[in-house]
mmCIF file of C-alpha atoms and ligand atoms in Angstrom:
data_model
loop_
_atom_site.group_PDB
_atom_site.id
_atom_site.type_symbol
_atom_site.label_atom_id
_atom_site.label_comp_id
_atom_site.label_asym_id
_atom_site.label_seq_id
_atom_site.Cartn_x
_atom_site.Cartn_y
_atom_site.Cartn_z
ATOM 1 C CA MET A 20 68.690 -142.369 -141.866
ATOM 2 C CA THR A 21 66.514 -139.828 -143.650
ATOM 3 C CA PRO A 22 63.026 -141.240 -144.110
ATOM 4 C CA VAL A 23 62.089 -141.602 -147.758
ATOM 5 C CA PRO A 24 58.780 -139.790 -148.290
ATOM 6 C CA PHE A 25 55.991 -142.112 -149.381
ATOM 7 C CA PRO A 26 55.215 -141.146 -152.963
ATOM 8 C CA THR A 27 51.693 -139.818 -153.389
ATOM 9 C CA ARG A 28 49.712 -139.053 -156.488
ATOM 10 C CA ARG A 29 49.857 -135.494 -157.715
ATOM 11 C CA ILE A 30 46.693 -133.592 -158.492
ATOM 12 C CA GLY A 31 46.216 -130.113 -159.917
ATOM 13 C CA VAL A 32 43.111 -128.083 -159.073
ATOM 14 C CA LEU A 33 41.638 -125.414 -161.345
ATOM 15 C CA ILE A 34 39.351 -122.834 -159.746
ATOM 16 C CA SER A 35 37.700 -119.509 -160.439
ATOM 17 C CA GLY A 36 36.254 -118.423 -157.113
ATOM 18 C CA ARG A 37 35.351 -119.364 -153.551
ATOM 19 C CA GLY A 38 37.217 -122.663 -153.491
ATOM 20 C CA SER A 39 35.106 -124.556 -150.973
ATOM 21 C CA ASN A 40 35.502 -127.783 -152.969
ATOM 22 C CA LEU A 41 39.236 -127.146 -153.084
ATOM 23 C CA GLN A 42 39.063 -126.808 -149.290
ATOM 24 C CA SER A 43 37.329 -130.189 -149.056
ATOM 25 C CA MET A 44 40.287 -131.704 -150.918
ATOM 26 C CA ILE A 45 42.821 -129.896 -148.725
ATOM 27 C CA ASP A 46 41.010 -131.219 -145.630
ATOM 28 C CA ALA A 47 40.740 -134.762 -147.021
ATOM 29 C CA VAL A 48 44.489 -134.809 -147.720
ATOM 30 C CA ALA A 49 45.296 -133.398 -144.257
ATOM 31 C CA GLU A 50 43.028 -135.972 -142.593
ATOM 32 C CA ARG A 51 44.483 -138.783 -144.726
ATOM 33 C CA ARG A 52 41.147 -139.650 -146.266
ATOM 34 C CA LEU A 53 42.800 -138.876 -149.603
ATOM 35 C CA HIS A 54 46.322 -140.065 -150.303
ATOM 36 C CA ALA A 55 47.341 -137.407 -152.785
ATOM 37 C CA THR A 56 49.379 -134.248 -153.030
ATOM 38 C CA ILE A 57 47.775 -131.075 -154.290
ATOM 39 C CA ALA A 58 50.710 -130.074 -156.451
ATOM 40 C CA VAL A 59 49.247 -126.812 -157.708
ATOM 41 C CA VAL A 60 46.126 -124.650 -157.666
ATOM 42 C CA ILE A 61 45.554 -122.419 -160.679
ATOM 43 C CA SER A 62 42.816 -119.809 -160.989
ATOM 44 C CA ASN A 63 41.792 -117.960 -164.122
ATOM 45 C CA ARG A 64 40.791 -115.056 -161.849
ATOM 46 C CA ALA A 65 43.201 -113.149 -159.643
ATOM 47 C CA ASP A 66 40.537 -112.418 -157.006
ATOM 48 C CA ALA A 67 39.574 -116.070 -156.403
ATOM 49 C CA ALA A 68 39.300 -116.666 -152.651
ATOM 50 C CA GLY A 69 40.416 -120.228 -153.290
ATOM 51 C CA LEU A 70 43.937 -118.953 -153.985
ATOM 52 C CA THR A 71 44.106 -117.677 -150.408
ATOM 53 C CA ARG A 72 42.875 -121.022 -149.070
ATOM 54 C CA ALA A 73 45.526 -122.863 -151.085
ATOM 55 C CA ARG A 74 48.357 -120.599 -149.938
ATOM 56 C CA ALA A 75 47.195 -120.930 -146.326
ATOM 57 C CA ALA A 76 47.687 -124.670 -146.751
ATOM 58 C CA GLY A 77 51.167 -124.142 -148.200
ATOM 59 C CA ILE A 78 50.152 -125.095 -151.728
ATOM 60 C CA ASP A 79 51.717 -123.533 -154.810
ATOM 61 C CA ALA A 80 48.866 -121.343 -156.099
ATOM 62 C CA PHE A 81 48.658 -118.619 -158.710
ATOM 63 C CA CYS A 82 46.462 -116.899 -161.235
ATOM 64 C CA LEU A 83 46.841 -117.687 -164.903
ATOM 65 C CA GLY A 84 44.472 -115.301 -166.635
ATOM 66 C CA PRO A 85 43.316 -115.705 -170.213
ATOM 67 C CA ARG A 86 44.542 -112.229 -171.116
ATOM 68 C CA GLY A 87 47.717 -112.326 -173.162
ATOM 69 C CA HIS A 88 46.784 -115.665 -174.745
ATOM 70 C CA ALA A 89 45.616 -115.473 -178.347
ATOM 71 C CA ASP A 90 42.733 -117.947 -177.961
ATOM 72 C CA ARG A 91 41.429 -120.865 -175.897
ATOM 73 C CA ASP A 92 43.969 -123.212 -177.389
ATOM 74 C CA ALA A 93 46.879 -120.971 -176.394
ATOM 75 C CA TYR A 94 45.455 -120.549 -172.884
ATOM 76 C CA ASP A 95 44.899 -124.287 -172.497
ATOM 77 C CA ALA A 96 48.443 -124.933 -173.747
ATOM 78 C CA ALA A 97 49.769 -122.640 -171.007
ATOM 79 C CA LEU A 98 47.698 -124.541 -168.431
ATOM 80 C CA VAL A 99 49.070 -127.855 -169.714
ATOM 81 C CA ASP A 100 52.634 -126.515 -169.407
ATOM 82 C CA GLN A 101 52.066 -125.466 -165.793
ATOM 83 C CA LEU A 102 50.413 -128.761 -164.861
ATOM 84 C CA ARG A 103 53.063 -130.884 -166.568
ATOM 85 C CA ALA A 104 55.875 -128.869 -165.000
ATOM 86 C CA ARG A 105 54.522 -130.059 -161.626
ATOM 87 C CA ARG A 106 54.026 -133.664 -162.781
ATOM 88 C CA VAL A 107 50.269 -133.512 -162.266
ATOM 89 C CA GLU A 108 48.480 -136.797 -163.049
ATOM 90 C CA LEU A 109 44.883 -135.807 -162.416
ATOM 91 C CA VAL A 110 43.279 -132.404 -162.981
ATOM 92 C CA CYS A 111 40.309 -131.466 -160.797
ATOM 93 C CA LEU A 112 38.024 -128.661 -161.904
ATOM 94 C CA ALA A 113 36.465 -127.102 -158.822
ATOM 95 C CA GLY A 114 34.250 -124.213 -159.827
ATOM 96 C CA PHE A 115 36.475 -123.475 -162.839
ATOM 97 C CA MET A 116 34.267 -121.263 -164.988
ATOM 98 C CA ARG A 117 35.825 -121.963 -168.363
ATOM 99 C CA LEU A 118 35.166 -124.526 -171.046
ATOM 100 C CA VAL A 119 37.982 -127.003 -171.388
ATOM 101 C CA GLY A 120 39.308 -127.273 -174.944
ATOM 102 C CA PRO A 121 40.883 -130.155 -176.867
ATOM 103 C CA ARG A 122 44.421 -129.159 -175.900
ATOM 104 C CA LEU A 123 43.780 -129.831 -172.217
ATOM 105 C CA LEU A 124 41.565 -132.869 -172.856
ATOM 106 C CA GLU A 125 44.206 -134.501 -175.048
ATOM 107 C CA ALA A 126 46.975 -133.819 -172.536
ATOM 108 C CA PHE A 127 44.972 -135.513 -169.751
ATOM 109 C CA PRO A 128 42.741 -138.129 -171.404
ATOM 110 C CA ASN A 129 40.150 -139.351 -168.874
ATOM 111 C CA ARG A 130 42.236 -137.574 -166.260
ATOM 112 C CA ILE A 131 40.134 -134.457 -165.734
ATOM 113 C CA LEU A 132 37.328 -134.413 -163.176
ATOM 114 C CA ASN A 133 34.585 -131.873 -162.632
ATOM 115 C CA ILE A 134 31.907 -131.390 -160.000
ATOM 116 C CA HIS A 135 28.457 -130.173 -160.927
ATOM 117 C CA PRO A 136 25.653 -129.200 -158.517
ATOM 118 C CA SER A 137 22.866 -131.357 -159.981
ATOM 119 C CA LEU A 138 22.143 -134.987 -160.701
ATOM 120 C CA LEU A 139 23.450 -135.059 -164.266
ATOM 121 C CA PRO A 140 22.269 -135.440 -166.955
ATOM 122 C CA ALA A 141 19.606 -133.179 -165.464
ATOM 123 C CA PHE A 142 20.378 -129.466 -165.438
ATOM 124 C CA PRO A 143 23.808 -129.104 -167.057
ATOM 125 C CA GLY A 144 25.334 -125.668 -167.481
ATOM 126 C CA LEU A 145 25.042 -122.558 -165.354
ATOM 127 C CA ASP A 146 22.734 -122.089 -162.367
ATOM 128 C CA ALA A 147 21.983 -125.790 -161.936
ATOM 129 C CA GLN A 148 20.389 -125.330 -158.505
ATOM 130 C CA ARG A 149 18.012 -122.663 -159.851
ATOM 131 C CA GLN A 150 17.178 -124.868 -162.847
ATOM 132 C CA ALA A 151 16.309 -127.753 -160.501
ATOM 133 C CA LEU A 152 14.189 -125.596 -158.219
ATOM 134 C CA GLU A 153 12.299 -123.996 -161.099
ATOM 135 C CA HIS A 154 11.704 -127.362 -162.763
ATOM 136 C CA GLY A 155 10.108 -128.609 -159.566
ATOM 137 C CA VAL A 156 12.152 -131.772 -159.054
ATOM 138 C CA ARG A 157 11.793 -133.331 -155.594
ATOM 139 C CA ILE A 158 15.358 -134.666 -155.552
ATOM 140 C CA SER A 159 18.530 -133.014 -156.766
ATOM 141 C CA GLY A 160 22.171 -133.468 -155.828
ATOM 142 C CA ALA A 161 25.750 -133.384 -157.007
ATOM 143 C CA THR A 162 27.759 -135.230 -159.638
ATOM 144 C CA VAL A 163 31.474 -135.795 -160.092
ATOM 145 C CA HIS A 164 32.259 -136.804 -163.656
ATOM 146 C CA LEU A 165 35.108 -137.217 -166.080
ATOM 147 C CA VAL A 166 35.390 -134.236 -168.379
ATOM 148 C CA THR A 167 34.819 -134.711 -172.094
ATOM 149 C CA ALA A 168 34.439 -132.250 -174.946
ATOM 150 C CA GLU A 169 30.724 -131.864 -174.246
ATOM 151 C CA LEU A 170 29.824 -129.663 -171.271
ATOM 152 C CA ASP A 171 28.806 -131.584 -168.110
ATOM 153 C CA ASN A 172 28.385 -134.794 -170.112
ATOM 154 C CA GLY A 173 31.278 -137.142 -169.242
ATOM 155 C CA PRO A 174 31.135 -140.520 -167.498
ATOM 156 C CA ILE A 175 29.776 -140.257 -163.963
ATOM 157 C CA VAL A 176 32.119 -141.280 -161.133
ATOM 158 C CA VAL A 177 30.072 -140.460 -158.010
ATOM 159 C CA GLN A 178 26.669 -138.900 -157.342
ATOM 160 C CA ALA A 179 24.797 -137.948 -154.205
ATOM 161 C CA ALA A 180 21.152 -137.003 -153.879
ATOM 162 C CA VAL A 181 19.455 -134.453 -151.633
ATOM 163 C CA PRO A 182 15.739 -133.702 -151.178
ATOM 164 C CA VAL A 183 14.225 -130.474 -152.442
ATOM 165 C CA HIS A 184 11.921 -128.959 -149.815
ATOM 166 C CA ASP A 185 8.814 -126.882 -150.478
ATOM 167 C CA ASP A 186 10.288 -123.865 -148.735
ATOM 168 C CA ASP A 187 13.688 -124.083 -150.448
ATOM 169 C CA THR A 188 15.272 -121.085 -152.091
ATOM 170 C CA VAL A 189 18.168 -121.368 -154.524
ATOM 171 C CA ASP A 190 20.480 -120.594 -151.609
ATOM 172 C CA THR A 191 19.124 -123.218 -149.198
ATOM 173 C CA LEU A 192 19.127 -125.883 -151.914
ATOM 174 C CA ALA A 193 22.647 -124.921 -153.005
ATOM 175 C CA ALA A 194 23.847 -125.149 -149.388
ATOM 176 C CA ARG A 195 22.349 -128.655 -148.979
ATOM 177 C CA ILE A 196 23.953 -129.785 -152.237
ATOM 178 C CA LEU A 197 27.297 -128.223 -151.309
ATOM 179 C CA ILE A 198 27.574 -130.427 -148.205
ATOM 180 C CA GLU A 199 27.340 -133.462 -150.492
ATOM 181 C CA GLU A 200 29.794 -131.944 -152.991
ATOM 182 C CA HIS A 201 32.388 -131.651 -150.257
ATOM 183 C CA ARG A 202 31.845 -135.278 -149.262
ATOM 184 C CA ILE A 203 31.885 -136.870 -152.712
ATOM 185 C CA TYR A 204 34.632 -134.961 -154.535
ATOM 186 C CA PRO A 205 37.489 -136.371 -152.431
ATOM 187 C CA GLU A 206 35.867 -139.831 -152.714
ATOM 188 C CA ALA A 207 35.723 -139.572 -156.493
ATOM 189 C CA ILE A 208 39.362 -138.449 -156.673
ATOM 190 C CA ARG A 209 40.344 -141.445 -154.555
ATOM 191 C CA ASP A 210 38.378 -143.781 -156.837
ATOM 192 C CA VAL A 211 39.940 -142.397 -160.004
ATOM 193 C CA LEU A 212 43.468 -142.435 -158.577
ATOM 194 C CA ALA A 213 42.978 -146.027 -157.424
ATOM 195 C CA GLY A 214 43.093 -146.883 -161.117
ATOM 196 C CA ASP A 215 41.123 -150.142 -160.904
ATOM 197 C CA TRP A 216 38.317 -148.924 -163.136
ATOM 198 C CA SER A 217 37.461 -148.895 -166.805
ATOM 199 C CA LEU A 218 34.959 -147.242 -169.067
ATOM 200 C CA HIS A 219 32.250 -149.425 -170.577
ATOM 201 C CA GLY A 220 30.720 -147.020 -173.031
ATOM 202 C CA ARG A 221 29.674 -144.131 -170.826
ATOM 203 C CA ARG A 222 29.821 -146.226 -167.659
ATOM 204 C CA PHE A 223 32.615 -145.793 -165.116
ATOM 205 C CA VAL A 224 32.989 -149.322 -163.748
ATOM 206 C CA ARG A 225 35.103 -150.182 -160.719
ATOM 207 C CA ALA A 226 36.863 -153.535 -160.736
ATOM 208 C CA PRO A 227 35.173 -156.051 -158.425
ATOM 209 C CA LEU A 228 36.798 -156.326 -155.013
ATOM 210 C CA PRO A 229 39.007 -159.424 -154.661
ATOM 211 C CA LEU A 230 37.421 -162.211 -152.566
HETATM 212 C C1 GRF B 13 30.178 -125.638 -156.868
HETATM 213 O O1 GRF B 13 28.801 -125.588 -156.625
HETATM 214 C C2 GRF B 13 30.468 -126.591 -157.986
HETATM 215 O O2 GRF B 13 29.595 -127.685 -158.024
HETATM 216 C C3 GRF B 13 30.284 -125.732 -159.207
HETATM 217 O O3 GRF B 13 30.787 -124.477 -158.842
HETATM 218 C C4 GRF B 13 30.708 -124.316 -157.430
HETATM 219 C C5 GRF B 13 32.089 -124.014 -156.959
HETATM 220 O O4 GRF B 13 32.112 -123.707 -155.595
HETATM 221 N N1 GRF B 13 30.939 -126.316 -160.353
HETATM 222 P P1 GRF B 13 33.496 -123.623 -154.815
HETATM 223 O O5 GRF B 13 34.349 -122.581 -155.554
HETATM 224 O O6 GRF B 13 34.131 -124.978 -154.843
HETATM 225 O O7 GRF B 13 33.130 -123.170 -153.447
#
């Protein structure tokens, strides 16, 4: 008898560059810490190293550049088509350097995650590690959150803190935060896919564990 494959949840990952967070997802799936299938990886840049990582893992991966699309809405519509064609349930932004417009948000309501290298709501936007260092905070970290129309402002799913040392540079702080990013992004995906959560205002609340 042919074994029936156990159905897993299908995620799509959007990247623009290095893809180390993508790699953390690939590893978590391979090590069965995350019961999901990475159905597709899409980059808005052809030279994204993450595309090579995805292909090395046998994942369908390609560049969908903004050129040739009239505006953000048309580009987002093309992304939605690609994601839907692969029956993606959850979209994970992993270093995707584009704002997400209403077309994508409406296609995946509360089903888009992002990772940001600070303890939001501190230091949204670009260069979060530099912002934290220059502000002089003693603790920074990483945040995985649901994506909403406002940049880096959606409900928080998981956070992790790291200390900021006196001799830190942007690079050493970013490296310390990145270790936590790689740990918490697969955890957050697992939590969201588990489905036993709800939003209370801005709060992402997990259902209590059964006794
Ligand atoms: C990470 O620091 C992530 O938090 C931010 O962009 C960077 C992407 O790195 N959004 P990588 O491409 O996953 O290595």
